[in-house]
Amino acid sequence: MKLLRDSWLVYQRYLGILLRNPAWVIIGVTQPVLYLLLFAPLLKSIARMPGFPPGGAYNVFVPGLLIQLGLFGAAGVGFSLISELRFGVIERLRVTPVSRAALLIGRAMRDVMNLLIQSLILVLLALPFGLSIHVGGLLLVLALIALIGLMMASISYALAFALRSEDSFAPLIFTATLPILLLSGVLLPLSLAPGWLRDVARANPLSYAVNAGRAIFNDHLGDPSVLHGIGIMAVLAAIAVAVAARSFNRAAS
Amino acid sequence: MAPAEAASAAMIETRGLRKVFTSRKGPVEAVAGVDLRVEEHEVFGFLGPNGAGKTTTLRMLATLLPPGGGEATVAGADLRRQPALVRTRIGYVSQAGGADSEISGRSELEFQGRLYGMGRAEAARRAAETLEVLELTECADRVVRTYSGGQKRRLDIGLGLMHRPRLLFLDEPTTGLDPQSRARMWDEVRRLRDAGTTVFLTTHYLEEADALCDRLAIIDHGRIVALGTPDELKRRVAGDVVTLGLAGAGEQALALLGAQDFVREAGREGDVLRLYVDRAETAMPAILRLLDGAGLALETMAMSRPSLDDVFLHQTGRSLREAAS
Ligand SMILES: Nc1ncnc2c1ncn2[C@@H]1O[C@H](COP(=O)(O)OP(=O)(O)OP(=O)(O)O)[C@@H](O)[C@H]1O
Ligand SMILES: [Mg+2]
């Protein structure tokens, strides 16, 4: 009960900080929008190649873009935590009786909310290009993005606690995220990949999320890959939340 | 009051409080066994050079850092066994501040109040009251980034006061402030004490420790080297201080004067000699005669009552002004 109340308070505070500069919500979505406008048209011809999954270029590409947004959009959130640590904001909050897990959960909820708004913007922009999706599918995809965002935001916060320096934080998190992204078939489906790459990708949990996203956009909501993708992300998100909440609790040293 | 509190009227009591950090260069003993008692309704000061262990001690007492050893009761609660209870009773203002820069002072205060369990209306009322008292009403709705140094520091303290704690920790409340803001802050601290709050603050500034603290502890290398009221501490350095500036003859002069009966203690930093004597009035003519006789050139001469710096020097052999290492 206290955890819920405190998380809600923390969520509201950080949402307020975000909405003071709503431009950041838009800036955060520009990169995927550029992919949508400047890269996706190239796929129209590739989509006719053998091995390209069915459903049309946009229904294959947009789920990947959404997952990329979830991953990269949340990867940077630890950045602001580093300056809060330096300016004593986190210590000040940790001296209050607030539930320390709520300090993580509340702000990660804000990050997830930001991602969901950005995802909706992206989906709406993709509709005129021929993307088709039902409400049920859309909700399911948003749930998937929320889990990915929750996982990535938690990892980002935990890393910020460990490094406490913007200079090492940014290169490390983005360098670590890129191969995970590429090895998940986000940009192009892995069905086009050589065998070895496909084997490596199978060990990458994110590729299950991408498969789930594509199945949903193909209207195969009952496909086992949907359950796998969401299940795997839910487990990883839970682990990441637990690890990051621990850092908020023991921010000491 | 609970029975546990009745047994000890002290606001803070520590026994052998310790903390060792492990850094890349090996273990650092930041706090090396601190025993102290802070009474209710006093302003207690921690005076010490950089790295003395002031912040580390405060962070342990404020439940931010688990103690490496020792025991403490803080505001009537056991630090190790009841950290949650300690948190409800104390306020802590860190050296770095505490207010976020991208948010208004008022919303920070209201949020702080909500974290202490206040309802929306109560938090708003208490925030307005705090802003009023700290004279921040004028900038209350601007983002903190635009505050002056003094306004920012007052807001930090307001955050620590929202829930009316019995005990307030202030880590270097006046560092970086101009003299005018510093004087304001001193008034604020005195007002708090008069209203019944116990204040535990740290400082580098001798004048601040002297003017503001009812009692103080001088801390160096994680150890308390002296503890008492400023006057008690100064009286412990018996007599007066005579400071001599010698042109290139500091060492010889120390050898000569240090051996005299009327000199209780002597210290040297370069060509500046500090002599602790019973009575400066009678010592000065004698010093002049001796230096003259030995042919040592005297450039400057001054006498003073002992300051807290003399206390520090007396206890550690270093000057606080130069101990910043
Ligand atoms: N997290 C930490 N890890 C390793 N060493 C630390 C840590 N925090 C403090 N120390 C070391 O412990 C010692 C005491 O530090 P502390 O911050 O308590 O000093 P201080 O008296 O507050 O100094 P200042 O006046 O500069 O604020 C220093 O040598 C410092 O480098
Ligand atoms: Mg300090």
PDB file of N, CA and C in Angstrom, chain A residues 132-216:
ATOM      1  N   SER A 132      -1.205  -1.497 -40.807  1.00  0.00           N
ATOM      2  CA  SER A 132      -2.557  -1.794 -40.343  1.00  0.00           C
ATOM      3  C   SER A 132      -2.472  -2.546 -39.026  1.00  0.00           C
ATOM      4  N   ILE A 133      -3.265  -2.129 -38.064  1.00  0.00           N
ATOM      5  CA  ILE A 133      -3.269  -2.804 -36.763  1.00  0.00           C
ATOM      6  C   ILE A 133      -4.600  -2.599 -36.068  1.00  0.00           C
ATOM      7  N   HIS A 134      -5.029  -3.620 -35.323  1.00  0.00           N
ATOM      8  CA  HIS A 134      -6.281  -3.533 -34.572  1.00  0.00           C
ATOM      9  C   HIS A 134      -5.996  -3.054 -33.163  1.00  0.00           C
ATOM     10  N   VAL A 135      -7.045  -2.636 -32.499  1.00  0.00           N
ATOM     11  CA  VAL A 135      -6.877  -2.101 -31.148  1.00  0.00           C
ATOM     12  C   VAL A 135      -6.269  -3.144 -30.208  1.00  0.00           C
ATOM     13  N   GLY A 136      -6.779  -4.371 -30.298  1.00  0.00           N
ATOM     14  CA  GLY A 136      -6.261  -5.433 -29.434  1.00  0.00           C
ATOM     15  C   GLY A 136      -4.774  -5.626 -29.644  1.00  0.00           C
ATOM     16  N   GLY A 137      -4.363  -5.662 -30.909  1.00  0.00           N
ATOM     17  CA  GLY A 137      -2.947  -5.832 -31.234  1.00  0.00           C
ATOM     18  C   GLY A 137      -2.127  -4.670 -30.716  1.00  0.00           C
ATOM     19  N   LEU A 138      -2.682  -3.477 -30.885  1.00  0.00           N
ATOM     20  CA  LEU A 138      -1.963  -2.282 -30.438  1.00  0.00           C
ATOM     21  C   LEU A 138      -1.711  -2.333 -28.933  1.00  0.00           C
ATOM     22  N   LEU A 139      -2.749  -2.711 -28.174  1.00  0.00           N
ATOM     23  CA  LEU A 139      -2.595  -2.788 -26.718  1.00  0.00           C
ATOM     24  C   LEU A 139      -1.527  -3.804 -26.336  1.00  0.00           C
ATOM     25  N   LEU A 140      -1.528  -4.916 -27.061  1.00  0.00           N
ATOM     26  CA  LEU A 140      -0.560  -5.961 -26.758  1.00  0.00           C
ATOM     27  C   LEU A 140       0.868  -5.479 -27.045  1.00  0.00           C
ATOM     28  N   VAL A 141       1.019  -4.760 -28.156  1.00  0.00           N
ATOM     29  CA  VAL A 141       2.340  -4.235 -28.495  1.00  0.00           C
ATOM     30  C   VAL A 141       2.777  -3.207 -27.451  1.00  0.00           C
ATOM     31  N   LEU A 142       1.845  -2.375 -27.022  1.00  0.00           N
ATOM     32  CA  LEU A 142       2.203  -1.379 -26.009  1.00  0.00           C
ATOM     33  C   LEU A 142       2.636  -2.064 -24.713  1.00  0.00           C
ATOM     34  N   ALA A 143       1.984  -3.168 -24.384  1.00  0.00           N
ATOM     35  CA  ALA A 143       2.385  -3.914 -23.185  1.00  0.00           C
ATOM     36  C   ALA A 143       3.819  -4.420 -23.341  1.00  0.00           C
ATOM     37  N   LEU A 144       4.123  -4.896 -24.536  1.00  0.00           N
ATOM     38  CA  LEU A 144       5.472  -5.396 -24.808  1.00  0.00           C
ATOM     39  C   LEU A 144       6.501  -4.257 -24.674  1.00  0.00           C
ATOM     40  N   ILE A 145       6.175  -3.107 -25.257  1.00  0.00           N
ATOM     41  CA  ILE A 145       7.086  -1.949 -25.172  1.00  0.00           C
ATOM     42  C   ILE A 145       7.261  -1.521 -23.709  1.00  0.00           C
ATOM     43  N   ALA A 146       6.161  -1.556 -22.965  1.00  0.00           N
ATOM     44  CA  ALA A 146       6.236  -1.149 -21.560  1.00  0.00           C
ATOM     45  C   ALA A 146       7.210  -2.050 -20.805  1.00  0.00           C
ATOM     46  N   LEU A 147       7.163  -3.352 -21.069  1.00  0.00           N
ATOM     47  CA  LEU A 147       8.066  -4.274 -20.375  1.00  0.00           C
ATOM     48  C   LEU A 147       9.516  -4.018 -20.773  1.00  0.00           C
ATOM     49  N   ILE A 148       9.731  -3.814 -22.070  1.00  0.00           N
ATOM     50  CA  ILE A 148      11.099  -3.548 -22.532  1.00  0.00           C
ATOM     51  C   ILE A 148      11.608  -2.247 -21.906  1.00  0.00           C
ATOM     52  N   GLY A 149      10.746  -1.237 -21.886  1.00  0.00           N
ATOM     53  CA  GLY A 149      11.143   0.053 -21.306  1.00  0.00           C
ATOM     54  C   GLY A 149      11.441  -0.077 -19.828  1.00  0.00           C
ATOM     55  N   LEU A 150      10.617  -0.814 -19.116  1.00  0.00           N
ATOM     56  CA  LEU A 150      10.814  -1.008 -17.681  1.00  0.00           C
ATOM     57  C   LEU A 150      12.148  -1.695 -17.419  1.00  0.00           C
ATOM     58  N   MET A 151      12.434  -2.718 -18.233  1.00  0.00           N
ATOM     59  CA  MET A 151      13.690  -3.452 -18.084  1.00  0.00           C
ATOM     60  C   MET A 151      14.874  -2.528 -18.355  1.00  0.00           C
ATOM     61  N   MET A 152      14.804  -1.833 -19.484  1.00  0.00           N
ATOM     62  CA  MET A 152      15.948  -1.024 -19.905  1.00  0.00           C
ATOM     63  C   MET A 152      16.151   0.163 -18.964  1.00  0.00           C
ATOM     64  N   ALA A 153      15.064   0.793 -18.528  1.00  0.00           N
ATOM     65  CA  ALA A 153      15.197   1.929 -17.608  1.00  0.00           C
ATOM     66  C   ALA A 153      15.860   1.457 -16.313  1.00  0.00           C
ATOM     67  N   SER A 154      15.446   0.294 -15.820  1.00  0.00           N
ATOM     68  CA  SER A 154      16.025  -0.213 -14.573  1.00  0.00           C
ATOM     69  C   SER A 154      17.514  -0.491 -14.745  1.00  0.00           C
ATOM     70  N   ILE A 155      17.870  -1.105 -15.884  1.00  0.00           N
ATOM     71  CA  ILE A 155      19.290  -1.373 -16.135  1.00  0.00           C
ATOM     72  C   ILE A 155      20.051  -0.049 -16.177  1.00  0.00           C
ATOM     73  N   SER A 156      19.453   0.929 -16.835  1.00  0.00           N
ATOM     74  CA  SER A 156      20.110   2.230 -16.977  1.00  0.00           C
ATOM     75  C   SER A 156      20.342   2.878 -15.610  1.00  0.00           C
ATOM     76  N   TYR A 157      19.338   2.817 -14.734  1.00  0.00           N
ATOM     77  CA  TYR A 157      19.486   3.407 -13.399  1.00  0.00           C
ATOM     78  C   TYR A 157      20.532   2.656 -12.578  1.00  0.00           C
ATOM     79  N   ALA A 158      20.506   1.328 -12.668  1.00  0.00           N
ATOM     80  CA  ALA A 158      21.481   0.549 -11.902  1.00  0.00           C
ATOM     81  C   ALA A 158      22.900   0.883 -12.366  1.00  0.00           C
ATOM     82  N   LEU A 159      23.057   1.041 -13.687  1.00  0.00           N
ATOM     83  CA  LEU A 159      24.377   1.366 -14.222  1.00  0.00           C
ATOM     84  C   LEU A 159      24.817   2.770 -13.792  1.00  0.00           C
ATOM     85  N   ALA A 160      23.853   3.702 -13.752  1.00  0.00           N
ATOM     86  CA  ALA A 160      24.175   5.063 -13.317  1.00  0.00           C
ATOM     87  C   ALA A 160      24.695   5.051 -11.882  1.00  0.00           C
ATOM     88  N   PHE A 161      24.084   4.243 -11.028  1.00  0.00           N
ATOM     89  CA  PHE A 161      24.550   4.126  -9.644  1.00  0.00           C
ATOM     90  C   PHE A 161      25.962   3.574  -9.603  1.00  0.00           C
ATOM     91  N   ALA A 162      26.226   2.586 -10.466  1.00  0.00           N
ATOM     92  CA  ALA A 162      27.528   1.937 -10.429  1.00  0.00           C
ATOM     93  C   ALA A 162      28.621   2.864 -10.959  1.00  0.00           C
ATOM     94  N   LEU A 163      28.311   3.664 -11.986  1.00  0.00           N
ATOM     95  CA  LEU A 163      29.368   4.458 -12.627  1.00  0.00           C
ATOM     96  C   LEU A 163      29.474   5.871 -12.055  1.00  0.00           C
ATOM     97  N   ARG A 164      28.342   6.509 -11.833  1.00  0.00           N
ATOM     98  CA  ARG A 164      28.309   7.865 -11.287  1.00  0.00           C
ATOM     99  C   ARG A 164      29.099   8.875 -12.095  1.00  0.00           C
ATOM    100  N   SER A 165      29.227   8.651 -13.384  1.00  0.00           N
ATOM    101  CA  SER A 165      29.935   9.619 -14.222  1.00  0.00           C
ATOM    102  C   SER A 165      29.314   9.591 -15.608  1.00  0.00           C
ATOM    103  N   GLU A 166      28.875  10.763 -16.071  1.00  0.00           N
ATOM    104  CA  GLU A 166      28.244  10.837 -17.383  1.00  0.00           C
ATOM    105  C   GLU A 166      29.213  10.382 -18.469  1.00  0.00           C
ATOM    106  N   ASP A 167      30.481  10.689 -18.287  1.00  0.00           N
ATOM    107  CA  ASP A 167      31.460  10.420 -19.331  1.00  0.00           C
ATOM    108  C   ASP A 167      31.597   8.937 -19.631  1.00  0.00           C
ATOM    109  N   SER A 168      31.496   8.093 -18.603  1.00  0.00           N
ATOM    110  CA  SER A 168      31.618   6.666 -18.885  1.00  0.00           C
ATOM    111  C   SER A 168      30.248   6.039 -19.122  1.00  0.00           C
ATOM    112  N   PHE A 169      29.201   6.685 -18.574  1.00  0.00           N
ATOM    113  CA  PHE A 169      27.867   6.095 -18.675  1.00  0.00           C
ATOM    114  C   PHE A 169      27.381   6.025 -20.123  1.00  0.00           C
ATOM    115  N   ALA A 170      27.420   7.166 -20.833  1.00  0.00           N
ATOM    116  CA  ALA A 170      26.827   7.222 -22.167  1.00  0.00           C
ATOM    117  C   ALA A 170      27.483   6.233 -23.135  1.00  0.00           C
ATOM    118  N   PRO A 171      28.825   6.250 -23.279  1.00  0.00           N
ATOM    119  CA  PRO A 171      29.419   5.294 -24.221  1.00  0.00           C
ATOM    120  C   PRO A 171      29.124   3.853 -23.842  1.00  0.00           C
ATOM    121  N   LEU A 172      29.181   3.575 -22.550  1.00  0.00           N
ATOM    122  CA  LEU A 172      29.019   2.178 -22.141  1.00  0.00           C
ATOM    123  C   LEU A 172      27.626   1.662 -22.467  1.00  0.00           C
ATOM    124  N   ILE A 173      26.606   2.417 -22.086  1.00  0.00           N
ATOM    125  CA  ILE A 173      25.261   1.869 -22.252  1.00  0.00           C
ATOM    126  C   ILE A 173      24.884   1.777 -23.734  1.00  0.00           C
ATOM    127  N   PHE A 174      25.301   2.769 -24.536  1.00  0.00           N
ATOM    128  CA  PHE A 174      24.901   2.710 -25.942  1.00  0.00           C
ATOM    129  C   PHE A 174      25.720   1.681 -26.708  1.00  0.00           C
ATOM    130  N   THR A 175      26.985   1.504 -26.337  1.00  0.00           N
ATOM    131  CA  THR A 175      27.794   0.488 -26.991  1.00  0.00           C
ATOM    132  C   THR A 175      27.282  -0.904 -26.642  1.00  0.00           C
ATOM    133  N   ALA A 176      26.829  -1.074 -25.416  1.00  0.00           N
ATOM    134  CA  ALA A 176      26.345  -2.392 -25.015  1.00  0.00           C
ATOM    135  C   ALA A 176      24.988  -2.691 -25.646  1.00  0.00           C
ATOM    136  N   THR A 177      24.192  -1.642 -25.891  1.00  0.00           N
ATOM    137  CA  THR A 177      22.838  -1.860 -26.389  1.00  0.00           C
ATOM    138  C   THR A 177      22.814  -2.164 -27.889  1.00  0.00           C
ATOM    139  N   LEU A 178      23.748  -1.556 -28.623  1.00  0.00           N
ATOM    140  CA  LEU A 178      23.696  -1.678 -30.081  1.00  0.00           C
ATOM    141  C   LEU A 178      23.770  -3.120 -30.590  1.00  0.00           C
ATOM    142  N   PRO A 179      24.759  -3.932 -30.157  1.00  0.00           N
ATOM    143  CA  PRO A 179      24.793  -5.314 -30.668  1.00  0.00           C
ATOM    144  C   PRO A 179      23.538  -6.107 -30.297  1.00  0.00           C
ATOM    145  N   ILE A 180      23.007  -5.823 -29.094  1.00  0.00           N
ATOM    146  CA  ILE A 180      21.787  -6.530 -28.693  1.00  0.00           C
ATOM    147  C   ILE A 180      20.665  -6.193 -29.659  1.00  0.00           C
ATOM    148  N   LEU A 181      20.654  -4.937 -30.074  1.00  0.00           N
ATOM    149  CA  LEU A 181      19.616  -4.479 -30.995  1.00  0.00           C
ATOM    150  C   LEU A 181      19.811  -5.108 -32.370  1.00  0.00           C
ATOM    151  N   LEU A 182      21.048  -5.051 -32.878  1.00  0.00           N
ATOM    152  CA  LEU A 182      21.315  -5.580 -34.216  1.00  0.00           C
ATOM    153  C   LEU A 182      21.064  -7.080 -34.266  1.00  0.00           C
ATOM    154  N   LEU A 183      21.372  -7.767 -33.190  1.00  0.00           N
ATOM    155  CA  LEU A 183      21.226  -9.226 -33.159  1.00  0.00           C
ATOM    156  C   LEU A 183      19.795  -9.656 -32.848  1.00  0.00           C
ATOM    157  N   SER A 184      18.865  -8.727 -32.942  1.00  0.00           N
ATOM    158  CA  SER A 184      17.491  -9.110 -32.659  1.00  0.00           C
ATOM    159  C   SER A 184      16.626  -9.022 -33.910  1.00  0.00           C
ATOM    160  N   GLY A 185      17.238  -8.624 -35.037  1.00  0.00           N
ATOM    161  CA  GLY A 185      16.469  -8.515 -36.272  1.00  0.00           C
ATOM    162  C   GLY A 185      15.516  -7.338 -36.264  1.00  0.00           C
ATOM    163  N   VAL A 186      15.927  -6.269 -35.613  1.00  0.00           N
ATOM    164  CA  VAL A 186      15.044  -5.108 -35.532  1.00  0.00           C
ATOM    165  C   VAL A 186      14.883  -4.426 -36.883  1.00  0.00           C
ATOM    166  N   LEU A 187      16.028  -4.190 -37.542  1.00  0.00           N
ATOM    167  CA  LEU A 187      15.959  -3.414 -38.782  1.00  0.00           C
ATOM    168  C   LEU A 187      15.437  -4.262 -39.933  1.00  0.00           C
ATOM    169  N   LEU A 188      16.004  -5.458 -40.080  1.00  0.00           N
ATOM    170  CA  LEU A 188      15.556  -6.373 -41.118  1.00  0.00           C
ATOM    171  C   LEU A 188      15.303  -7.720 -40.463  1.00  0.00           C
ATOM    172  N   PRO A 189      14.339  -8.452 -40.957  1.00  0.00           N
ATOM    173  CA  PRO A 189      14.029  -9.725 -40.308  1.00  0.00           C
ATOM    174  C   PRO A 189      15.189 -10.707 -40.390  1.00  0.00           C
ATOM    175  N   LEU A 190      15.369 -11.486 -39.366  1.00  0.00           N
ATOM    176  CA  LEU A 190      16.479 -12.439 -39.324  1.00  0.00           C
ATOM    177  C   LEU A 190      16.272 -13.602 -40.280  1.00  0.00           C
ATOM    178  N   SER A 191      15.063 -13.682 -40.828  1.00  0.00           N
ATOM    179  CA  SER A 191      14.861 -14.743 -41.819  1.00  0.00           C
ATOM    180  C   SER A 191      15.755 -14.510 -43.037  1.00  0.00           C
ATOM    181  N   LEU A 192      16.248 -13.286 -43.198  1.00  0.00           N
ATOM    182  CA  LEU A 192      17.157 -12.983 -44.301  1.00  0.00           C
ATOM    183  C   LEU A 192      18.605 -13.294 -43.930  1.00  0.00           C
ATOM    184  N   ALA A 193      18.866 -13.618 -42.644  1.00  0.00           N
ATOM    185  CA  ALA A 193      20.242 -13.697 -42.156  1.00  0.00           C
ATOM    186  C   ALA A 193      20.873 -15.036 -42.487  1.00  0.00           C
ATOM    187  N   PRO A 194      22.230 -15.076 -42.578  1.00  0.00           N
ATOM    188  CA  PRO A 194      22.916 -16.371 -42.710  1.00  0.00           C
ATOM    189  C   PRO A 194      22.722 -17.183 -41.432  1.00  0.00           C
ATOM    190  N   GLY A 195      22.945 -18.476 -41.558  1.00  0.00           N
ATOM    191  CA  GLY A 195      22.654 -19.395 -40.465  1.00  0.00           C
ATOM    192  C   GLY A 195      23.329 -19.042 -39.156  1.00  0.00           C
ATOM    193  N   TRP A 196      24.612 -18.687 -39.185  1.00  0.00           N
ATOM    194  CA  TRP A 196      25.335 -18.437 -37.927  1.00  0.00           C
ATOM    195  C   TRP A 196      24.740 -17.257 -37.175  1.00  0.00           C
ATOM    196  N   LEU A 197      24.336 -16.226 -37.964  1.00  0.00           N
ATOM    197  CA  LEU A 197      23.783 -15.032 -37.328  1.00  0.00           C
ATOM    198  C   LEU A 197      22.444 -15.363 -36.675  1.00  0.00           C
ATOM    199  N   ARG A 198      21.704 -16.229 -37.360  1.00  0.00           N
ATOM    200  CA  ARG A 198      20.406 -16.616 -36.802  1.00  0.00           C
ATOM    201  C   ARG A 198      20.607 -17.385 -35.485  1.00  0.00           C
ATOM    202  N   ASP A 199      21.680 -18.200 -35.447  1.00  0.00           N
ATOM    203  CA  ASP A 199      21.947 -18.962 -34.213  1.00  0.00           C
ATOM    204  C   ASP A 199      22.305 -18.022 -33.061  1.00  0.00           C
ATOM    205  N   VAL A 200      23.129 -17.037 -33.376  1.00  0.00           N
ATOM    206  CA  VAL A 200      23.504 -16.086 -32.325  1.00  0.00           C
ATOM    207  C   VAL A 200      22.261 -15.341 -31.837  1.00  0.00           C
ATOM    208  N   ALA A 201      21.419 -14.943 -32.793  1.00  0.00           N
ATOM    209  CA  ALA A 201      20.232 -14.175 -32.440  1.00  0.00           C
ATOM    210  C   ALA A 201      19.299 -14.974 -31.542  1.00  0.00           C
ATOM    211  N   ARG A 202      19.301 -16.294 -31.741  1.00  0.00           N
ATOM    212  CA  ARG A 202      18.399 -17.104 -30.931  1.00  0.00           C
ATOM    213  C   ARG A 202      18.761 -17.028 -29.440  1.00  0.00           C
ATOM    214  N   ALA A 203      20.029 -16.744 -29.167  1.00  0.00           N
ATOM    215  CA  ALA A 203      20.444 -16.605 -27.763  1.00  0.00           C
ATOM    216  C   ALA A 203      20.125 -15.213 -27.222  1.00  0.00           C
ATOM    217  N   ASN A 204      19.632 -14.337 -28.083  1.00  0.00           N
ATOM    218  CA  ASN A 204      19.367 -12.958 -27.664  1.00  0.00           C
ATOM    219  C   ASN A 204      17.902 -12.807 -27.264  1.00  0.00           C
ATOM    220  N   PRO A 205      17.656 -12.550 -25.988  1.00  0.00           N
ATOM    221  CA  PRO A 205      16.252 -12.494 -25.548  1.00  0.00           C
ATOM    222  C   PRO A 205      15.436 -11.465 -26.317  1.00  0.00           C
ATOM    223  N   LEU A 206      16.089 -10.402 -26.767  1.00  0.00           N
ATOM    224  CA  LEU A 206      15.331  -9.355 -27.439  1.00  0.00           C
ATOM    225  C   LEU A 206      14.741  -9.831 -28.761  1.00  0.00           C
ATOM    226  N   SER A 207      15.394 -10.812 -29.407  1.00  0.00           N
ATOM    227  CA  SER A 207      14.857 -11.280 -30.682  1.00  0.00           C
ATOM    228  C   SER A 207      13.478 -11.918 -30.481  1.00  0.00           C
ATOM    229  N   TYR A 208      13.230 -12.462 -29.290  1.00  0.00           N
ATOM    230  CA  TYR A 208      11.904 -13.020 -29.012  1.00  0.00           C
ATOM    231  C   TYR A 208      10.860 -11.911 -28.922  1.00  0.00           C
ATOM    232  N   ALA A 209      11.289 -10.782 -28.399  1.00  0.00           N
ATOM    233  CA  ALA A 209      10.372  -9.644 -28.331  1.00  0.00           C
ATOM    234  C   ALA A 209      10.040  -9.152 -29.740  1.00  0.00           C
ATOM    235  N   VAL A 210      11.074  -9.121 -30.606  1.00  0.00           N
ATOM    236  CA  VAL A 210      10.843  -8.660 -31.977  1.00  0.00           C
ATOM    237  C   VAL A 210       9.901  -9.624 -32.697  1.00  0.00           C
ATOM    238  N   ASN A 211      10.146 -10.917 -32.520  1.00  0.00           N
ATOM    239  CA  ASN A 211       9.245 -11.908 -33.149  1.00  0.00           C
ATOM    240  C   ASN A 211       7.822 -11.726 -32.655  1.00  0.00           C
ATOM    241  N   ALA A 212       7.679 -11.502 -31.352  1.00  0.00           N
ATOM    242  CA  ALA A 212       6.345 -11.313 -30.793  1.00  0.00           C
ATOM    243  C   ALA A 212       5.695 -10.083 -31.414  1.00  0.00           C
ATOM    244  N   GLY A 213       6.468  -9.006 -31.524  1.00  0.00           N
ATOM    245  CA  GLY A 213       5.944  -7.764 -32.104  1.00  0.00           C
ATOM    246  C   GLY A 213       5.458  -7.990 -33.532  1.00  0.00           C
ATOM    247  N   ARG A 214       6.244  -8.718 -34.329  1.00  0.00           N
ATOM    248  CA  ARG A 214       5.857  -8.947 -35.735  1.00  0.00           C
ATOM    249  C   ARG A 214       4.602  -9.818 -35.806  1.00  0.00           C
ATOM    250  N   ALA A 215       4.546 -10.837 -34.934  1.00  0.00           N
ATOM    251  CA  ALA A 215       3.363 -11.719 -34.952  1.00  0.00           C
ATOM    252  C   ALA A 215       2.112 -10.904 -34.616  1.00  0.00           C
ATOM    253  N   ILE A 216       2.245  -9.997 -33.646  1.00  0.00           N
ATOM    254  CA  ILE A 216       1.082  -9.179 -33.266  1.00  0.00           C
ATOM    255  C   ILE A 216       0.661  -8.290 -34.432  1.00  0.00           C
TER     256      ILE A 216
END
